[in-house]
PDB file of C-alpha atoms in Angstrom:
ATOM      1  CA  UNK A1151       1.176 -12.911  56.580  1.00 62.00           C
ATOM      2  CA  UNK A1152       5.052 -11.591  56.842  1.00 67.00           C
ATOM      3  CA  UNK A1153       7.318 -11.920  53.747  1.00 76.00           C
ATOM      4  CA  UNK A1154       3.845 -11.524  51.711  1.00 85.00           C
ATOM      5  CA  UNK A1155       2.382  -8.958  49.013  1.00 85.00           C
ATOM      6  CA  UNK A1156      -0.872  -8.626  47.671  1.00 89.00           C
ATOM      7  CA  UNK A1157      -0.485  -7.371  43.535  1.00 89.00           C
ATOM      8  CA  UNK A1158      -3.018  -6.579  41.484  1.00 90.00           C
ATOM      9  CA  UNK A1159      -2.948  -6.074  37.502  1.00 87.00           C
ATOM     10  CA  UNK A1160      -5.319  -5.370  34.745  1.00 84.00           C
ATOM     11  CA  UNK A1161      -3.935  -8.136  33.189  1.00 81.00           C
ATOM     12  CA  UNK A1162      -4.779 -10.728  35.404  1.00 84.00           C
ATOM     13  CA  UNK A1163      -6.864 -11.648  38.476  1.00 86.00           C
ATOM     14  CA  UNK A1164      -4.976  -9.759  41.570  1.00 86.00           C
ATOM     15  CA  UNK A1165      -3.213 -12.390  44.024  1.00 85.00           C
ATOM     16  CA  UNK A1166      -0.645 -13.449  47.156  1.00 87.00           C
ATOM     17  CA  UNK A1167       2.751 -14.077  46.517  1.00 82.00           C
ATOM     18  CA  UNK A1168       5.749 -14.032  48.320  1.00 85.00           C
ATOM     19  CA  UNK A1169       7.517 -10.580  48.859  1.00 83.00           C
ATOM     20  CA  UNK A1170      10.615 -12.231  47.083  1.00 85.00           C
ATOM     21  CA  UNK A1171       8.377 -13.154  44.387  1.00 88.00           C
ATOM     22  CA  UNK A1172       6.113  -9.430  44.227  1.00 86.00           C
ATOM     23  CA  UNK A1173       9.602  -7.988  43.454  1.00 86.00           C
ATOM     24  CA  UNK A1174      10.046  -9.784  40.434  1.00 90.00           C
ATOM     25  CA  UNK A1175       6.831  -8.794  38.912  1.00 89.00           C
ATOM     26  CA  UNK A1176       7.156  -6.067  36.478  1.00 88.00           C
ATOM     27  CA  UNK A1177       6.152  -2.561  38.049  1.00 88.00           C
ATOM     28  CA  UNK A1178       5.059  -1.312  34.586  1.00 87.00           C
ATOM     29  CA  UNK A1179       2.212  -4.088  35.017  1.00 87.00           C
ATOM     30  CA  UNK A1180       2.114  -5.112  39.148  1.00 89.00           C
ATOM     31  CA  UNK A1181       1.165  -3.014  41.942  1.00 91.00           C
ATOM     32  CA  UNK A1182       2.100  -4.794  45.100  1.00 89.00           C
ATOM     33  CA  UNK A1183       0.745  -4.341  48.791  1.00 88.00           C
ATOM     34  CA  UNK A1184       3.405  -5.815  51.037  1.00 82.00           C
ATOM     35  CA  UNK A1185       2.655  -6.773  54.599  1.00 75.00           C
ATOM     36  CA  UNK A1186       4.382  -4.948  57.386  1.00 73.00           C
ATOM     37  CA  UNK A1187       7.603  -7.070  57.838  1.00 61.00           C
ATOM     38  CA  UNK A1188       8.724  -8.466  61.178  1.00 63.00           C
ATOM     39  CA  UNK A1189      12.698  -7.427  60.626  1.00 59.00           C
ATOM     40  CA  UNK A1190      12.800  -6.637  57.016  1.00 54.00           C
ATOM     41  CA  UNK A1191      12.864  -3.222  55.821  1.00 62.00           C
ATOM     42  CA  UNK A1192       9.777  -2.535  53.358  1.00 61.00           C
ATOM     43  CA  UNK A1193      10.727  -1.831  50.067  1.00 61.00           C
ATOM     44  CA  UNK A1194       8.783   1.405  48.609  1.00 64.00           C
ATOM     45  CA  UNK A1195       5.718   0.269  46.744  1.00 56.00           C
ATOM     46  CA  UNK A1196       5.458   1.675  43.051  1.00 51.00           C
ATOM     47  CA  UNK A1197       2.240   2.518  42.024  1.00 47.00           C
ATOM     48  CA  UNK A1198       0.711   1.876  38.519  1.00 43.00           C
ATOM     49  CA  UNK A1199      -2.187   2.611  37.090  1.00 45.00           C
ATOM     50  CA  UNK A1200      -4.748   0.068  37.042  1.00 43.00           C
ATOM     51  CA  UNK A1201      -7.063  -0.395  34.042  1.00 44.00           C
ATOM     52  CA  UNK A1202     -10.029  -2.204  34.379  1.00 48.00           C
ATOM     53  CA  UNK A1203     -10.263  -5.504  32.748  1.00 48.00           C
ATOM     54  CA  UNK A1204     -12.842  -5.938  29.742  1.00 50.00           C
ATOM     55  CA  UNK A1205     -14.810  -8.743  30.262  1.00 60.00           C
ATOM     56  CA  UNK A1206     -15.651  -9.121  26.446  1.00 72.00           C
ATOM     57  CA  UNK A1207     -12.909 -11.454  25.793  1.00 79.00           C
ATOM     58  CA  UNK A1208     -12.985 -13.515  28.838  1.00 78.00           C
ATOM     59  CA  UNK A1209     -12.592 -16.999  27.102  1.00 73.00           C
ATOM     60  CA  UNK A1210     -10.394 -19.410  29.371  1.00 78.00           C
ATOM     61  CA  UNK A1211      -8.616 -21.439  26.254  1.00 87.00           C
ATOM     62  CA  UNK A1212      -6.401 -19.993  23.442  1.00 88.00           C
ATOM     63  CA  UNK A1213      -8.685 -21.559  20.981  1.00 85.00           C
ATOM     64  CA  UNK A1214     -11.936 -19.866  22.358  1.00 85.00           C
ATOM     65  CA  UNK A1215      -9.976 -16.564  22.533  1.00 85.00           C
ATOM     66  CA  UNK A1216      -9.126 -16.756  19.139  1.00 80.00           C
ATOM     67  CA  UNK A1217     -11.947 -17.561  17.475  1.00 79.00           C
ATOM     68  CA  UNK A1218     -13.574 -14.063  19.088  1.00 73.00           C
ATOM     69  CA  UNK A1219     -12.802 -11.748  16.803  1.00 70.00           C
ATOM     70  CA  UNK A1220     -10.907  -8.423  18.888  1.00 74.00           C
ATOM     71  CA  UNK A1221      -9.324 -11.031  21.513  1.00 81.00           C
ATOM     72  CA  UNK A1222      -5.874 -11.761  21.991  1.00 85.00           C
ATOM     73  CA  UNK A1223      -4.503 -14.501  23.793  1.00 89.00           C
ATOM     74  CA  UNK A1224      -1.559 -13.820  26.326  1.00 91.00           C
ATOM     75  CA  UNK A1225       1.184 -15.690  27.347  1.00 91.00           C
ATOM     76  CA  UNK A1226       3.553 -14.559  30.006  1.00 90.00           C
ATOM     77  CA  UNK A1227       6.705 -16.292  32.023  1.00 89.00           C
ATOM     78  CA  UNK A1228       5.245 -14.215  35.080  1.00 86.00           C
ATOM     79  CA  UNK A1229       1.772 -14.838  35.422  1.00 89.00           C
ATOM     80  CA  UNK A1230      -0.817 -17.432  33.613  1.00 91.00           C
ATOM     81  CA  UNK A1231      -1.678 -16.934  30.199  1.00 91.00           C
ATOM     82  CA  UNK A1232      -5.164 -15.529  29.233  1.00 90.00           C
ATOM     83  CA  UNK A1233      -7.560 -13.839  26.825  1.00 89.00           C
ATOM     84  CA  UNK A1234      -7.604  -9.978  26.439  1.00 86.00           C
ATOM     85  CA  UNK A1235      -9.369  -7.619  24.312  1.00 82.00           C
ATOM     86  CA  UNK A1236      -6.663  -6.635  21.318  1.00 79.00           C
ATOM     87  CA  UNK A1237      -7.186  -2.775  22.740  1.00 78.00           C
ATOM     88  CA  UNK A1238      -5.769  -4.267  26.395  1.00 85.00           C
ATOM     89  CA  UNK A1239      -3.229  -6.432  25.033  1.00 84.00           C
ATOM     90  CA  UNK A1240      -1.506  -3.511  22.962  1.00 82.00           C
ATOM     91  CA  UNK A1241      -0.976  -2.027  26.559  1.00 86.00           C
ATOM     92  CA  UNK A1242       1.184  -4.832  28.004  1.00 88.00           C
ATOM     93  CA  UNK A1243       4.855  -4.641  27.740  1.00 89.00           C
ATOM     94  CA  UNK A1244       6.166  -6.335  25.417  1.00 86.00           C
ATOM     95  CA  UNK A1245       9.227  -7.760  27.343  1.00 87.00           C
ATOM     96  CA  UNK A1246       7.110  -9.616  29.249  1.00 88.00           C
ATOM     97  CA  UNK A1247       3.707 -10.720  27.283  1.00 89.00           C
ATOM     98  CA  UNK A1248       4.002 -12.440  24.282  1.00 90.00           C
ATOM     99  CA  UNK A1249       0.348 -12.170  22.471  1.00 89.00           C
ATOM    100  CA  UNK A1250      -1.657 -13.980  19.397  1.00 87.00           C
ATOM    101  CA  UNK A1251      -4.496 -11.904  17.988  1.00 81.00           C
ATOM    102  CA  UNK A1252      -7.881 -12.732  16.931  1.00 73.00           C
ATOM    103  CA  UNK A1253      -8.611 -11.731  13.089  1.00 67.00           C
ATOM    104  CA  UNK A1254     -10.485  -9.124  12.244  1.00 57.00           C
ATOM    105  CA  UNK A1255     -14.033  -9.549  11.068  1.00 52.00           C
ATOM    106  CA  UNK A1256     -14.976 -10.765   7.521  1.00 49.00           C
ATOM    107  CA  UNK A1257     -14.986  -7.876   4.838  1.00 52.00           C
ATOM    108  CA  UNK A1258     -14.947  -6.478   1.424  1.00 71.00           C
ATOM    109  CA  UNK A1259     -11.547  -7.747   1.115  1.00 81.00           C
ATOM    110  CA  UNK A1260     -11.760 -11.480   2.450  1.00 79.00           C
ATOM    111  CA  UNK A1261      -8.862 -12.820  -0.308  1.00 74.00           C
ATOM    112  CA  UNK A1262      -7.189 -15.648   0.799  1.00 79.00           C
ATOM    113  CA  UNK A1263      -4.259 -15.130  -1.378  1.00 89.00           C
ATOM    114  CA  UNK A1264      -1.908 -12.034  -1.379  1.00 90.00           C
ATOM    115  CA  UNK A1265      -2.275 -11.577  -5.180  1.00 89.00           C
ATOM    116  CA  UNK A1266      -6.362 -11.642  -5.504  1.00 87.00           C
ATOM    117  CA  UNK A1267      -6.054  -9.219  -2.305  1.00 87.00           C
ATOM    118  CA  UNK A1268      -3.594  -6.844  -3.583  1.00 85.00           C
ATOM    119  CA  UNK A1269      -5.896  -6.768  -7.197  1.00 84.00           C
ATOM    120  CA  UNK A1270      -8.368  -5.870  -4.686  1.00 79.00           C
ATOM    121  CA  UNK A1271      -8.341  -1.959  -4.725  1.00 75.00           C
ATOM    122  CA  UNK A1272      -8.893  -0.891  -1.214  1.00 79.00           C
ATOM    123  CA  UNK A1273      -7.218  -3.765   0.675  1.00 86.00           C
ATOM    124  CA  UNK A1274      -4.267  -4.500   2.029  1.00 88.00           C
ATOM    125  CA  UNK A1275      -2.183  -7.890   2.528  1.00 92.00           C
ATOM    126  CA  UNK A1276      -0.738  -7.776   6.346  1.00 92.00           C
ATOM    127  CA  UNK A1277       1.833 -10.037   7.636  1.00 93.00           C
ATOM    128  CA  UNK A1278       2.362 -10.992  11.160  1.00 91.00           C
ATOM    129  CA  UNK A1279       4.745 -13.123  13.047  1.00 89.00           C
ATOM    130  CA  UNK A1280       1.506 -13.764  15.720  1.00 85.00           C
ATOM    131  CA  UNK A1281      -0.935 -14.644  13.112  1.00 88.00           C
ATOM    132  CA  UNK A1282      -1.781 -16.050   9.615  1.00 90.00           C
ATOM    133  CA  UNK A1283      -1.146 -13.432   6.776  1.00 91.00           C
ATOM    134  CA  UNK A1284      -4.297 -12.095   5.380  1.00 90.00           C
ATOM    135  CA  UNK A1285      -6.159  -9.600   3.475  1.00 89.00           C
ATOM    136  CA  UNK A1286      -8.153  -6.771   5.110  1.00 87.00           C
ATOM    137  CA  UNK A1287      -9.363  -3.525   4.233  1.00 84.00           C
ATOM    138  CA  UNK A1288      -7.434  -0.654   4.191  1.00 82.00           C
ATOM    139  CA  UNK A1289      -9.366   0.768   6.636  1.00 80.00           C
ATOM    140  CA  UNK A1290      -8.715  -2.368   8.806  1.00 84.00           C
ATOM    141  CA  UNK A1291      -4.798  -2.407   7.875  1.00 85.00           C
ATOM    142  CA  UNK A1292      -4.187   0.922   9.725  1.00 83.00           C
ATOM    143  CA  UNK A1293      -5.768   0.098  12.741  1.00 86.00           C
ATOM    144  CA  UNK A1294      -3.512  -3.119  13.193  1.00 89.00           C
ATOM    145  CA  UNK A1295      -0.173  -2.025  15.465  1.00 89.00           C
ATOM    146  CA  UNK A1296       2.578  -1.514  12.898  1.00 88.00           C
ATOM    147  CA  UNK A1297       4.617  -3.382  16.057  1.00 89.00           C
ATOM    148  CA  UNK A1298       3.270  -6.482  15.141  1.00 88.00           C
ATOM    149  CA  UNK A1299       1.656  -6.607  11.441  1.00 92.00           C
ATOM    150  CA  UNK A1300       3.568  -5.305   7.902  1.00 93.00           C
ATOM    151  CA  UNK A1301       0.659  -4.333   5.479  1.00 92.00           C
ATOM    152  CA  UNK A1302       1.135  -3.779   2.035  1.00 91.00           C
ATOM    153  CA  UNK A1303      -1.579  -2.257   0.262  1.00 85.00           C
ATOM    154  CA  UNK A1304      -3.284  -2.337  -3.341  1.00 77.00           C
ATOM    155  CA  UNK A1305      -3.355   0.779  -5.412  1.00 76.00           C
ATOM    156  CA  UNK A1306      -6.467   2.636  -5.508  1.00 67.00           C
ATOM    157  CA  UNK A1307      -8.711   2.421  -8.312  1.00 62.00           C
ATOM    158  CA  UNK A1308      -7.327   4.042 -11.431  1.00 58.00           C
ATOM    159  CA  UNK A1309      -9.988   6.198 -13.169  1.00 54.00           C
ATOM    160  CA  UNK A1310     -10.034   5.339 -17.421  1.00 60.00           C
ATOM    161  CA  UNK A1311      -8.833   8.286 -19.212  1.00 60.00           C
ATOM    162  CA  UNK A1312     -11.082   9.529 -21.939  1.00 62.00           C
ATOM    163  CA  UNK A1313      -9.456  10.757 -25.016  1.00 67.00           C
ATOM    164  CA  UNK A1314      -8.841  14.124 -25.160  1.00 61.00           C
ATOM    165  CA  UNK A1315     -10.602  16.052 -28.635  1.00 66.00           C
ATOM    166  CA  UNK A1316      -8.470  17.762 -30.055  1.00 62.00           C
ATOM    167  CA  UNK A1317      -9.762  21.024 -31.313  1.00 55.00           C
ATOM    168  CA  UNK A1318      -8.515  23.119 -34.343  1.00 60.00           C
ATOM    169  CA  UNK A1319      -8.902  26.771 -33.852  1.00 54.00           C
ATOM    170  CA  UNK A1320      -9.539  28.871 -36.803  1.00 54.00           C
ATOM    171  CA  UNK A1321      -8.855  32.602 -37.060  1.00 56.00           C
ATOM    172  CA  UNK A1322     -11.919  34.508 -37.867  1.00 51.00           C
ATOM    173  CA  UNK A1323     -12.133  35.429 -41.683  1.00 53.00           C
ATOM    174  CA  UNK A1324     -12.924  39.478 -41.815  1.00 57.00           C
ATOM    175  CA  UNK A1325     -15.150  38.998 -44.325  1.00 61.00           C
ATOM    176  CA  UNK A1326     -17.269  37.970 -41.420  1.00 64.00           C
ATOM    177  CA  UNK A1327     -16.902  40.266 -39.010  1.00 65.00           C
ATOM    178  CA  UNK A1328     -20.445  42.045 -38.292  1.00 59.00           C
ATOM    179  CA  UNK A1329     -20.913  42.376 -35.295  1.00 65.00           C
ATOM    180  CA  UNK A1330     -24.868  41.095 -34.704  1.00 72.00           C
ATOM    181  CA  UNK A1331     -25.851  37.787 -35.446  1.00 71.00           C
ATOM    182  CA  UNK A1332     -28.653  39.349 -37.928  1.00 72.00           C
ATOM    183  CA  UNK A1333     -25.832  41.148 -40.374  1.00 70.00           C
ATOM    184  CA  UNK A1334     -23.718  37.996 -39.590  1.00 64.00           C
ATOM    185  CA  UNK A1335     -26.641  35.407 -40.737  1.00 65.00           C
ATOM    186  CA  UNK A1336     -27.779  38.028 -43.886  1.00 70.00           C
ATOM    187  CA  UNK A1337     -24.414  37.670 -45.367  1.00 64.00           C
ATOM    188  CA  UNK A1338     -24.145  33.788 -47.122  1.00 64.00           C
ATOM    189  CA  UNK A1339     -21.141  32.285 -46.216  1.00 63.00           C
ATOM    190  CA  UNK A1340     -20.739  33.460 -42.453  1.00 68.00           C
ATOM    191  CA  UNK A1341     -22.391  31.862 -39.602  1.00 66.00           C
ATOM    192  CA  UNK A1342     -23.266  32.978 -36.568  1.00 65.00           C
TER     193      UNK A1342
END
């Protein structure tokens, strides 16, 4: 059909719109097929890379996307929202998907408040406009996009310092100075 362009996206199922429309679509996430118009000059195609969709977090509601942990649900001005993988979603642009992730699986550090998690050594209390705070573990924390969460994490684990001995070193007395332990132990008062 004239005035029409096929686009396809990683992000979302590939579709017809309207060659007005196709141009509106961001390049960094469209790649649009236009048919051959009647009297318009074709605008040059941009080509972008297409990455295959993971089907692991293919949940049609925001509330079954969530509740699998890795998923993020995806809302966009330019295309319906749906669920991605959190790995996909961290590849949209920003400008134009606005994204909710999944938490991250139950661990060690499953605090629900930011003081129990941060007396937690080995966690970390993250903050995120997108999602509830919460505590994960360190590990965790520095996998999460610094974009989107603000971690703050507990000191490690302090080891308990033994007390040092003190030892007093004591010259040698000359009186005791043979030289094998059988002259040493023969004289009283000397010790090997």
């Amino acid at each position: 059909d004239h005035g029409c362009a096929w686009c396809t996206s990683a992000a979302v199922p590939s579709s017809c719109h309207t060659a007005a429309d196709a141009h509106k679509l961001p390049p960094a996430v469209f790649s649009c097929e236009y048919a051959p118009p009647e009297t318009v000059e074709e605008k040059p195609v941009e080509v972008v890379e297409v990455v295959e969709a993971d089907s692991t977090c293919s949940d049609s509601t925001e509330s079954t996307c969530l509740a699998d942990h890795g998923c993020a649900w995806c809302e966009s001005a330019a295309v319906p929202s749906s669920c991605h993988t959190a790995d996909d979603a961290h590849k949209l642009p920003p400008a134009v998907f606005s994204c909710k992730y999944a938490p991250l699986q139950e661990s060690s550090c499953s605090d629900s408040t930011e003081s129990a998690c941060m007396a937690d050594h080995g966690c970390a209390w993250c903050t995120s406009a997108a999602v509830p705070s919460s505590c994960h573990t360190a590990a965790d924390a520095h996998k999460l996009p610094p974009a989107v969460f603000s971690c703050e994490y507990a000191p490690p684990e302090t080891v308990e310092e033994k007390p040092v001995e003190v030892v007093e070193v004591v010259e040698a007395d000359s009186t005791c100075s043979d030289s094998t332990e059988s002259t040493c132990l023969a004289d009283h008062g000397c010790a090997w």
